[in-house]
């Protein structure tokens, strides 16, 4: 573009000269960065300080600290996906991504174990609901958590404030309580404040590596997705375990009529809307 502009003004220069001039005047290619906060909250710093203290307390006690979130839902079929890879033949995909042409969908729900630097993905094939999130948590605990933390007294989960684990929805709290009862384990939730999801550890320690492991490959089946994500690793020791949860989840489900009045969820005195515990009931 710069070379064309110079040519219009009567200057004939090579691309190398243009590159030299751009570098000389400190012009470099840059990607846009999502650093402008769209909103704030008066308790933002207080909650970050609270999360920092909770993480340290749990790690010092030998209790697990995991970060939780859901990646974007993906269509299964011959659909284009960003990225490139080495092949001996061209990769052909549909010219339009119509959901009606999909053979299904996959929802990757993830956990990241801060102490062990391990990722765990549950691949759902239905809907991203609070029940799905809690079933994923159950699968993580029985398959991984209880093995590595057999003496754990409590589990700390760091998560965003929206989606299937919304801090505002009682249906998530009801499903969380059921999970705590089933596991016989106290589960503590600490939500990140609004507009701060990028600070959730899973967002920068795990999900970017999952994305790279899947770049350019067509998601033709849930088994293919499982194989790809299972390969997610880093030179610093990150490993990944993947489980398929083929269960149908109902959307729009309501919490029990009397749950809000009798719920055993214990809210913290400090910032209770973002911090609470589900204590197992007999």
mmCIF file of N, CA, C and O in Angstrom, residues 190-275:
data_model
loop_
_atom_site.group_PDB
_atom_site.id
_atom_site.type_symbol
_atom_site.label_atom_id
_atom_site.label_comp_id
_atom_site.label_asym_id
_atom_site.label_seq_id
_atom_site.Cartn_x
_atom_site.Cartn_y
_atom_site.Cartn_z
ATOM 1 N N UNK A 190 -15.942 -18.606 43.433
ATOM 2 C CA UNK A 190 -15.497 -17.209 43.425
ATOM 3 C C UNK A 190 -15.619 -16.709 41.985
ATOM 4 O O UNK A 190 -14.898 -17.165 41.097
ATOM 5 N N UNK A 191 -16.561 -15.808 41.757
ATOM 6 C CA UNK A 191 -16.800 -15.266 40.423
ATOM 7 C C UNK A 191 -15.899 -14.052 40.166
ATOM 8 O O UNK A 191 -15.697 -13.218 41.058
ATOM 9 N N UNK A 192 -15.397 -13.943 38.950
ATOM 10 C CA UNK A 192 -14.691 -12.727 38.564
ATOM 11 C C UNK A 192 -15.709 -11.621 38.314
ATOM 12 O O UNK A 192 -16.816 -11.884 37.842
ATOM 13 N N UNK A 193 -15.345 -10.374 38.605
ATOM 14 C CA UNK A 193 -16.277 -9.259 38.399
ATOM 15 C C UNK A 193 -16.619 -9.093 36.916
ATOM 16 O O UNK A 193 -15.922 -9.619 36.044
ATOM 17 N N UNK A 194 -17.684 -8.353 36.605
ATOM 18 C CA UNK A 194 -18.054 -8.117 35.208
ATOM 19 C C UNK A 194 -16.911 -7.497 34.408
ATOM 20 O O UNK A 194 -16.127 -6.699 34.934
ATOM 21 N N UNK A 195 -16.787 -7.896 33.147
ATOM 22 C CA UNK A 195 -15.797 -7.384 32.197
ATOM 23 C C UNK A 195 -14.360 -7.773 32.541
ATOM 24 O O UNK A 195 -13.413 -7.133 32.084
ATOM 25 N N UNK A 196 -14.181 -8.813 33.330
ATOM 26 C CA UNK A 196 -12.812 -9.216 33.683
ATOM 27 C C UNK A 196 -12.559 -10.690 33.407
ATOM 28 O O UNK A 196 -11.653 -11.291 33.978
ATOM 29 N N UNK A 197 -13.332 -11.289 32.514
ATOM 30 C CA UNK A 197 -13.207 -12.727 32.262
ATOM 31 C C UNK A 197 -11.830 -13.108 31.732
ATOM 32 O O UNK A 197 -11.389 -14.244 31.903
ATOM 33 N N UNK A 198 -11.135 -12.177 31.075
ATOM 34 C CA UNK A 198 -9.818 -12.503 30.514
ATOM 35 C C UNK A 198 -8.792 -12.817 31.599
ATOM 36 O O UNK A 198 -7.736 -13.395 31.310
ATOM 37 N N UNK A 199 -9.092 -12.450 32.850
ATOM 38 C CA UNK A 199 -8.168 -12.731 33.948
ATOM 39 C C UNK A 199 -8.400 -14.113 34.567
ATOM 40 O O UNK A 199 -7.616 -14.540 35.417
ATOM 41 N N UNK A 200 -9.460 -14.769 34.163
ATOM 42 C CA UNK A 200 -9.702 -16.133 34.620
ATOM 43 C C UNK A 200 -8.576 -17.010 34.077
ATOM 44 O O UNK A 200 -8.355 -17.053 32.855
ATOM 45 N N UNK A 201 -7.818 -17.709 34.927
ATOM 46 C CA UNK A 201 -6.625 -18.445 34.477
ATOM 47 C C UNK A 201 -6.836 -19.356 33.277
ATOM 48 O O UNK A 201 -5.941 -19.487 32.431
ATOM 49 N N UNK A 202 -7.996 -19.979 33.166
ATOM 50 C CA UNK A 202 -8.227 -20.899 32.058
ATOM 51 C C UNK A 202 -8.166 -20.176 30.719
ATOM 52 O O UNK A 202 -7.825 -20.771 29.691
ATOM 53 N N UNK A 203 -8.471 -18.880 30.724
ATOM 54 C CA UNK A 203 -8.519 -18.106 29.489
ATOM 55 C C UNK A 203 -7.142 -17.857 28.885
ATOM 56 O O UNK A 203 -7.030 -17.685 27.669
ATOM 57 N N UNK A 204 -6.108 -17.799 29.704
ATOM 58 C CA UNK A 204 -4.785 -17.524 29.142
ATOM 59 C C UNK A 204 -3.766 -18.640 29.403
ATOM 60 O O UNK A 204 -2.712 -18.664 28.769
ATOM 61 N N UNK A 205 -4.096 -19.587 30.258
ATOM 62 C CA UNK A 205 -3.166 -20.692 30.515
ATOM 63 C C UNK A 205 -3.536 -21.983 29.802
ATOM 64 O O UNK A 205 -2.686 -22.861 29.637
ATOM 65 N N UNK A 206 -4.789 -22.094 29.370
ATOM 66 C CA UNK A 206 -5.232 -23.359 28.788
ATOM 67 C C UNK A 206 -5.922 -23.210 27.435
ATOM 68 O O UNK A 206 -5.506 -23.802 26.439
ATOM 69 N N UNK A 207 -6.971 -22.399 27.358
ATOM 70 C CA UNK A 207 -7.767 -22.311 26.135
ATOM 71 C C UNK A 207 -6.968 -21.899 24.893
ATOM 72 O O UNK A 207 -7.232 -22.423 23.806
ATOM 73 N N UNK A 208 -6.010 -20.964 24.983
ATOM 74 C CA UNK A 208 -5.249 -20.621 23.774
ATOM 75 C C UNK A 208 -4.497 -21.817 23.194
ATOM 76 O O UNK A 208 -4.383 -21.947 21.963
ATOM 77 N N UNK A 209 -4.018 -22.707 24.048
ATOM 78 C CA UNK A 209 -3.303 -23.898 23.574
ATOM 79 C C UNK A 209 -4.267 -24.900 22.953
ATOM 80 O O UNK A 209 -3.924 -25.593 21.984
ATOM 81 N N UNK A 210 -5.494 -24.957 23.492
ATOM 82 C CA UNK A 210 -6.520 -25.817 22.891
ATOM 83 C C UNK A 210 -6.847 -25.324 21.484
ATOM 84 O O UNK A 210 -6.961 -26.113 20.542
ATOM 85 N N UNK A 211 -6.976 -24.017 21.348
ATOM 86 C CA UNK A 211 -7.273 -23.432 20.040
ATOM 87 C C UNK A 211 -6.185 -23.760 19.031
ATOM 88 O O UNK A 211 -6.471 -24.147 17.886
ATOM 89 N N UNK A 212 -4.932 -23.643 19.432
ATOM 90 C CA UNK A 212 -3.819 -23.937 18.513
ATOM 91 C C UNK A 212 -3.790 -25.410 18.118
ATOM 92 O O UNK A 212 -3.461 -25.745 16.979
ATOM 93 N N UNK A 213 -4.141 -26.279 19.045
ATOM 94 C CA UNK A 213 -4.118 -27.712 18.750
ATOM 95 C C UNK A 213 -5.163 -28.095 17.711
ATOM 96 O O UNK A 213 -5.038 -29.131 17.058
ATOM 97 N N UNK A 214 -6.183 -27.251 17.562
ATOM 98 C CA UNK A 214 -7.289 -27.582 16.654
ATOM 99 C C UNK A 214 -7.296 -26.745 15.381
ATOM 100 O O UNK A 214 -8.189 -26.901 14.538
ATOM 101 N N UNK A 215 -6.339 -25.858 15.215
ATOM 102 C CA UNK A 215 -6.347 -24.944 14.079
ATOM 103 C C UNK A 215 -6.338 -25.669 12.738
ATOM 104 O O UNK A 215 -5.540 -26.584 12.509
ATOM 105 N N UNK A 216 -7.225 -25.235 11.864
ATOM 106 C CA UNK A 216 -7.240 -25.707 10.497
ATOM 107 C C UNK A 216 -7.851 -27.071 10.261
ATOM 108 O O UNK A 216 -8.029 -27.474 9.116
ATOM 109 N N UNK A 217 -8.172 -27.799 11.316
ATOM 110 C CA UNK A 217 -8.697 -29.157 11.157
ATOM 111 C C UNK A 217 -10.223 -29.121 11.140
ATOM 112 O O UNK A 217 -10.853 -28.457 11.958
ATOM 113 N N UNK A 218 -10.814 -29.842 10.207
ATOM 114 C CA UNK A 218 -12.265 -29.897 10.087
ATOM 115 C C UNK A 218 -12.834 -30.754 11.214
ATOM 116 O O UNK A 218 -12.386 -31.882 11.436
ATOM 117 N N UNK A 219 -13.813 -30.228 11.912
ATOM 118 C CA UNK A 219 -14.474 -30.969 12.980
ATOM 119 C C UNK A 219 -15.575 -31.841 12.371
ATOM 120 O O UNK A 219 -16.748 -31.476 12.352
ATOM 121 N N UNK A 220 -15.210 -33.004 11.876
ATOM 122 C CA UNK A 220 -16.195 -33.852 11.218
ATOM 123 C C UNK A 220 -16.945 -34.762 12.189
ATOM 124 O O UNK A 220 -17.982 -35.325 11.854
ATOM 125 N N UNK A 221 -16.434 -34.908 13.416
ATOM 126 C CA UNK A 221 -17.113 -35.734 14.420
ATOM 127 C C UNK A 221 -16.619 -35.343 15.804
ATOM 128 O O UNK A 221 -15.552 -34.728 15.951
ATOM 129 N N UNK A 222 -17.381 -35.700 16.821
ATOM 130 C CA UNK A 222 -16.973 -35.387 18.183
ATOM 131 C C UNK A 222 -15.731 -36.181 18.567
ATOM 132 O O UNK A 222 -14.904 -35.719 19.373
ATOM 133 N N UNK A 223 -15.545 -37.358 17.976
ATOM 134 C CA UNK A 223 -14.340 -38.154 18.240
ATOM 135 C C UNK A 223 -13.098 -37.453 17.709
ATOM 136 O O UNK A 223 -12.032 -37.495 18.334
ATOM 137 N N UNK A 224 -13.238 -36.798 16.538
ATOM 138 C CA UNK A 224 -12.115 -36.037 15.988
ATOM 139 C C UNK A 224 -11.737 -34.902 16.921
ATOM 140 O O UNK A 224 -10.555 -34.657 17.180
ATOM 141 N N UNK A 225 -12.744 -34.195 17.437
ATOM 142 C CA UNK A 225 -12.491 -33.092 18.366
ATOM 143 C C UNK A 225 -11.786 -33.606 19.616
ATOM 144 O O UNK A 225 -10.835 -32.989 20.122
ATOM 145 N N UNK A 226 -12.223 -34.745 20.118
ATOM 146 C CA UNK A 226 -11.600 -35.328 21.305
ATOM 147 C C UNK A 226 -10.130 -35.643 21.051
ATOM 148 O O UNK A 226 -9.259 -35.329 21.875
ATOM 149 N N UNK A 227 -9.837 -36.244 19.911
ATOM 150 C CA UNK A 227 -8.454 -36.598 19.574
ATOM 151 C C UNK A 227 -7.575 -35.361 19.484
ATOM 152 O O UNK A 227 -6.451 -35.341 20.000
ATOM 153 N N UNK A 228 -8.083 -34.318 18.839
ATOM 154 C CA UNK A 228 -7.308 -33.091 18.670
ATOM 155 C C UNK A 228 -7.026 -32.415 20.003
ATOM 156 O O UNK A 228 -5.882 -32.050 20.309
ATOM 157 N N UNK A 229 -8.072 -32.223 20.807
ATOM 158 C CA UNK A 229 -7.896 -31.520 22.076
ATOM 159 C C UNK A 229 -7.009 -32.322 23.029
ATOM 160 O O UNK A 229 -6.252 -31.744 23.822
ATOM 161 N N UNK A 230 -7.079 -33.644 22.945
ATOM 162 C CA UNK A 230 -6.246 -34.488 23.818
ATOM 163 C C UNK A 230 -4.759 -34.241 23.594
ATOM 164 O O UNK A 230 -3.938 -34.519 24.477
ATOM 165 N N UNK A 231 -4.414 -33.729 22.422
ATOM 166 C CA UNK A 231 -3.006 -33.469 22.104
ATOM 167 C C UNK A 231 -2.500 -32.141 22.648
ATOM 168 O O UNK A 231 -1.321 -31.822 22.496
ATOM 169 N N UNK A 232 -3.380 -31.375 23.245
ATOM 170 C CA UNK A 232 -2.986 -30.064 23.766
ATOM 171 C C UNK A 232 -1.931 -30.212 24.852
ATOM 172 O O UNK A 232 -2.138 -30.874 25.862
ATOM 173 N N UNK A 233 -0.782 -29.587 24.623
ATOM 174 C CA UNK A 233 0.323 -29.652 25.589
ATOM 175 C C UNK A 233 1.252 -28.471 25.349
ATOM 176 O O UNK A 233 1.150 -27.777 24.329
ATOM 177 N N UNK A 234 2.148 -28.247 26.283
ATOM 178 C CA UNK A 234 3.147 -27.188 26.135
ATOM 179 C C UNK A 234 4.493 -27.703 26.647
ATOM 180 O O UNK A 234 4.568 -28.730 27.322
ATOM 181 N N UNK A 235 5.534 -26.954 26.336
ATOM 182 C CA UNK A 235 6.880 -27.319 26.787
ATOM 183 C C UNK A 235 7.022 -27.157 28.297
ATOM 184 O O UNK A 235 7.966 -27.677 28.897
ATOM 185 N N UNK A 236 6.084 -26.444 28.915
ATOM 186 C CA UNK A 236 6.132 -26.237 30.360
ATOM 187 C C UNK A 236 5.314 -27.281 31.124
ATOM 188 O O UNK A 236 5.098 -27.135 32.326
ATOM 189 N N UNK A 237 4.853 -28.316 30.424
ATOM 190 C CA UNK A 237 4.241 -29.442 31.110
ATOM 191 C C UNK A 237 2.734 -29.521 31.093
ATOM 192 O O UNK A 237 2.156 -30.416 31.732
ATOM 193 N N UNK A 238 2.069 -28.619 30.382
ATOM 194 C CA UNK A 238 0.616 -28.696 30.321
ATOM 195 C C UNK A 238 0.175 -29.992 29.641
ATOM 196 O O UNK A 238 0.677 -30.357 28.584
ATOM 197 N N UNK A 239 -0.769 -30.691 30.254
ATOM 198 C CA UNK A 239 -1.362 -31.885 29.661
ATOM 199 C C UNK A 239 -2.884 -31.738 29.679
ATOM 200 O O UNK A 239 -3.431 -30.930 30.442
ATOM 201 N N UNK A 240 -3.548 -32.517 28.850
ATOM 202 C CA UNK A 240 -4.990 -32.364 28.694
ATOM 203 C C UNK A 240 -5.684 -33.718 28.658
ATOM 204 O O UNK A 240 -5.218 -34.647 28.002
ATOM 205 N N UNK A 241 -6.794 -33.798 29.348
ATOM 206 C CA UNK A 241 -7.638 -34.994 29.348
ATOM 207 C C UNK A 241 -9.006 -34.591 28.816
ATOM 208 O O UNK A 241 -9.534 -33.528 29.176
ATOM 209 N N UNK A 242 -9.593 -35.420 27.961
ATOM 210 C CA UNK A 242 -10.874 -35.098 27.327
ATOM 211 C C UNK A 242 -11.876 -36.222 27.557
ATOM 212 O O UNK A 242 -11.530 -37.405 27.462
ATOM 213 N N UNK A 243 -13.090 -35.828 27.864
ATOM 214 C CA UNK A 243 -14.170 -36.788 28.113
ATOM 215 C C UNK A 243 -15.406 -36.348 27.329
ATOM 216 O O UNK A 243 -15.732 -35.157 27.294
ATOM 217 N N UNK A 244 -16.086 -37.274 26.687
ATOM 218 C CA UNK A 244 -17.318 -36.972 25.954
ATOM 219 C C UNK A 244 -18.522 -37.240 26.846
ATOM 220 O O UNK A 244 -18.628 -38.308 27.452
ATOM 221 N N UNK A 245 -19.410 -36.262 26.938
ATOM 222 C CA UNK A 245 -20.625 -36.404 27.734
ATOM 223 C C UNK A 245 -21.820 -36.304 26.790
ATOM 224 O O UNK A 245 -22.293 -35.207 26.467
ATOM 225 N N UNK A 246 -22.287 -37.437 26.342
ATOM 226 C CA UNK A 246 -23.364 -37.497 25.358
ATOM 227 C C UNK A 246 -24.712 -37.587 26.072
ATOM 228 O O UNK A 246 -25.323 -38.653 26.176
ATOM 229 N N UNK A 247 -25.170 -36.435 26.556
ATOM 230 C CA UNK A 247 -26.416 -36.375 27.319
ATOM 231 C C UNK A 247 -27.231 -35.180 26.841
ATOM 232 O O UNK A 247 -26.676 -34.121 26.533
ATOM 233 N N UNK A 248 -28.534 -35.344 26.774
ATOM 234 C CA UNK A 248 -29.413 -34.264 26.331
ATOM 235 C C UNK A 248 -29.780 -33.379 27.522
ATOM 236 O O UNK A 248 -30.223 -33.880 28.564
ATOM 237 N N UNK A 249 -29.587 -32.065 27.360
ATOM 238 C CA UNK A 249 -29.894 -31.128 28.435
ATOM 239 C C UNK A 249 -31.045 -30.209 28.024
ATOM 240 O O UNK A 249 -31.099 -29.720 26.895
ATOM 241 N N UNK A 250 -31.926 -29.989 28.973
ATOM 242 C CA UNK A 250 -33.100 -29.145 28.744
ATOM 243 C C UNK A 250 -32.740 -27.679 28.943
ATOM 244 O O UNK A 250 -32.093 -27.315 29.932
ATOM 245 N N UNK A 251 -33.150 -26.839 28.020
ATOM 246 C CA UNK A 251 -32.936 -25.403 28.167
ATOM 247 C C UNK A 251 -34.160 -24.762 28.814
ATOM 248 O O UNK A 251 -35.270 -25.286 28.735
ATOM 249 N N UNK A 252 -33.951 -23.620 29.464
ATOM 250 C CA UNK A 252 -35.061 -22.913 30.095
ATOM 251 C C UNK A 252 -35.581 -23.556 31.356
ATOM 252 O O UNK A 252 -36.676 -23.229 31.825
ATOM 253 N N UNK A 253 -34.834 -24.481 31.924
ATOM 254 C CA UNK A 253 -35.270 -25.172 33.138
ATOM 255 C C UNK A 253 -35.299 -24.200 34.318
ATOM 256 O O UNK A 253 -34.422 -23.340 34.456
ATOM 257 N N UNK A 254 -36.277 -24.323 35.199
ATOM 258 C CA UNK A 254 -36.424 -23.445 36.359
ATOM 259 C C UNK A 254 -35.987 -24.171 37.633
ATOM 260 O O UNK A 254 -36.088 -25.391 37.737
ATOM 261 N N UNK A 255 -35.516 -23.397 38.592
ATOM 262 C CA UNK A 255 -35.166 -24.000 39.885
ATOM 263 C C UNK A 255 -36.440 -24.317 40.657
ATOM 264 O O UNK A 255 -37.519 -23.782 40.367
ATOM 265 N N UNK A 256 -36.313 -25.199 41.627
ATOM 266 C CA UNK A 256 -37.473 -25.633 42.408
ATOM 267 C C UNK A 256 -38.158 -24.435 43.065
ATOM 268 O O UNK A 256 -37.510 -23.456 43.456
ATOM 269 N N UNK A 257 -39.469 -24.512 43.193
ATOM 270 C CA UNK A 257 -40.263 -23.384 43.678
ATOM 271 C C UNK A 257 -39.808 -22.878 45.040
ATOM 272 O O UNK A 257 -39.849 -21.680 45.317
ATOM 273 N N UNK A 258 -39.373 -23.789 45.922
ATOM 274 C CA UNK A 258 -38.993 -23.380 47.272
ATOM 275 C C UNK A 258 -37.483 -23.293 47.479
ATOM 276 O O UNK A 258 -37.026 -23.055 48.602
ATOM 277 N N UNK A 259 -36.690 -23.464 46.409
ATOM 278 C CA UNK A 259 -35.240 -23.505 46.592
ATOM 279 C C UNK A 259 -34.702 -22.188 47.141
ATOM 280 O O UNK A 259 -33.845 -22.182 48.035
ATOM 281 N N UNK A 260 -35.156 -21.068 46.622
ATOM 282 C CA UNK A 260 -34.643 -19.767 47.036
ATOM 283 C C UNK A 260 -34.850 -19.532 48.524
ATOM 284 O O UNK A 260 -34.018 -18.897 49.185
ATOM 285 N N UNK A 261 -35.948 -20.054 49.062
ATOM 286 C CA UNK A 261 -36.257 -19.828 50.485
ATOM 287 C C UNK A 261 -35.502 -20.781 51.403
ATOM 288 O O UNK A 261 -35.131 -20.412 52.524
ATOM 289 N N UNK A 262 -35.254 -22.006 50.947
ATOM 290 C CA UNK A 262 -34.656 -23.007 51.837
ATOM 291 C C UNK A 262 -33.250 -23.438 51.412
ATOM 292 O O UNK A 262 -32.679 -24.334 52.034
ATOM 293 N N UNK A 263 -32.684 -22.801 50.400
ATOM 294 C CA UNK A 263 -31.395 -23.273 49.881
ATOM 295 C C UNK A 263 -30.319 -23.248 50.953
ATOM 296 O O UNK A 263 -30.204 -22.305 51.740
ATOM 297 N N UNK A 264 -29.494 -24.300 50.983
ATOM 298 C CA UNK A 264 -28.425 -24.392 51.978
ATOM 299 C C UNK A 264 -27.131 -23.687 51.548
ATOM 300 O O UNK A 264 -26.131 -23.761 52.257
ATOM 301 N N UNK A 265 -27.142 -23.029 50.401
ATOM 302 C CA UNK A 265 -25.956 -22.303 49.953
ATOM 303 C C UNK A 265 -25.552 -21.287 51.014
ATOM 304 O O UNK A 265 -26.392 -20.523 51.510
ATOM 305 N N UNK A 266 -24.253 -21.262 51.347
ATOM 306 C CA UNK A 266 -23.753 -20.336 52.363
ATOM 307 C C UNK A 266 -23.011 -19.196 51.664
ATOM 308 O O UNK A 266 -21.971 -19.405 51.037
ATOM 309 N N UNK A 267 -23.538 -18.000 51.777
ATOM 310 C CA UNK A 267 -22.927 -16.834 51.146
ATOM 311 C C UNK A 267 -21.918 -16.190 52.090
ATOM 312 O O UNK A 267 -22.160 -16.074 53.295
ATOM 313 N N UNK A 268 -20.786 -15.751 51.545
ATOM 314 C CA UNK A 268 -19.790 -15.058 52.351
ATOM 315 C C UNK A 268 -20.352 -13.723 52.828
ATOM 316 O O UNK A 268 -21.200 -13.121 52.167
ATOM 317 N N UNK A 269 -19.843 -13.246 53.930
ATOM 318 C CA UNK A 269 -20.244 -11.920 54.406
ATOM 319 C C UNK A 269 -19.600 -10.836 53.553
ATOM 320 O O UNK A 269 -20.131 -9.728 53.432
ATOM 321 N N UNK A 270 -18.439 -11.150 52.963
ATOM 322 C CA UNK A 270 -17.732 -10.201 52.106
ATOM 323 C C UNK A 270 -18.052 -10.502 50.649
ATOM 324 O O UNK A 270 -17.782 -11.594 50.149
ATOM 325 N N UNK A 271 -18.677 -9.551 49.963
ATOM 326 C CA UNK A 271 -19.059 -9.697 48.556
ATOM 327 C C UNK A 271 -19.828 -11.005 48.316
ATOM 328 O O UNK A 271 -19.416 -11.850 47.520
ATOM 329 N N UNK A 272 -20.932 -11.187 48.981
ATOM 330 C CA UNK A 272 -21.680 -12.455 48.907
ATOM 331 C C UNK A 272 -22.216 -12.805 47.518
ATOM 332 O O UNK A 272 -22.374 -13.983 47.209
ATOM 333 N N UNK A 273 -22.478 -11.822 46.671
ATOM 334 C CA UNK A 273 -23.041 -12.126 45.356
ATOM 335 C C UNK A 273 -22.044 -12.860 44.461
ATOM 336 O O UNK A 273 -22.437 -13.514 43.491
ATOM 337 N N UNK A 274 -20.747 -12.746 44.802
ATOM 338 C CA UNK A 274 -19.704 -13.395 43.995
ATOM 339 C C UNK A 274 -18.997 -14.528 44.728
ATOM 340 O O UNK A 274 -18.186 -15.234 44.126
ATOM 341 N N UNK A 275 -19.287 -14.695 46.004
ATOM 342 C CA UNK A 275 -18.566 -15.683 46.802
ATOM 343 C C UNK A 275 -19.523 -16.465 47.684
ATOM 344 O O UNK A 275 -20.221 -15.886 48.536
#
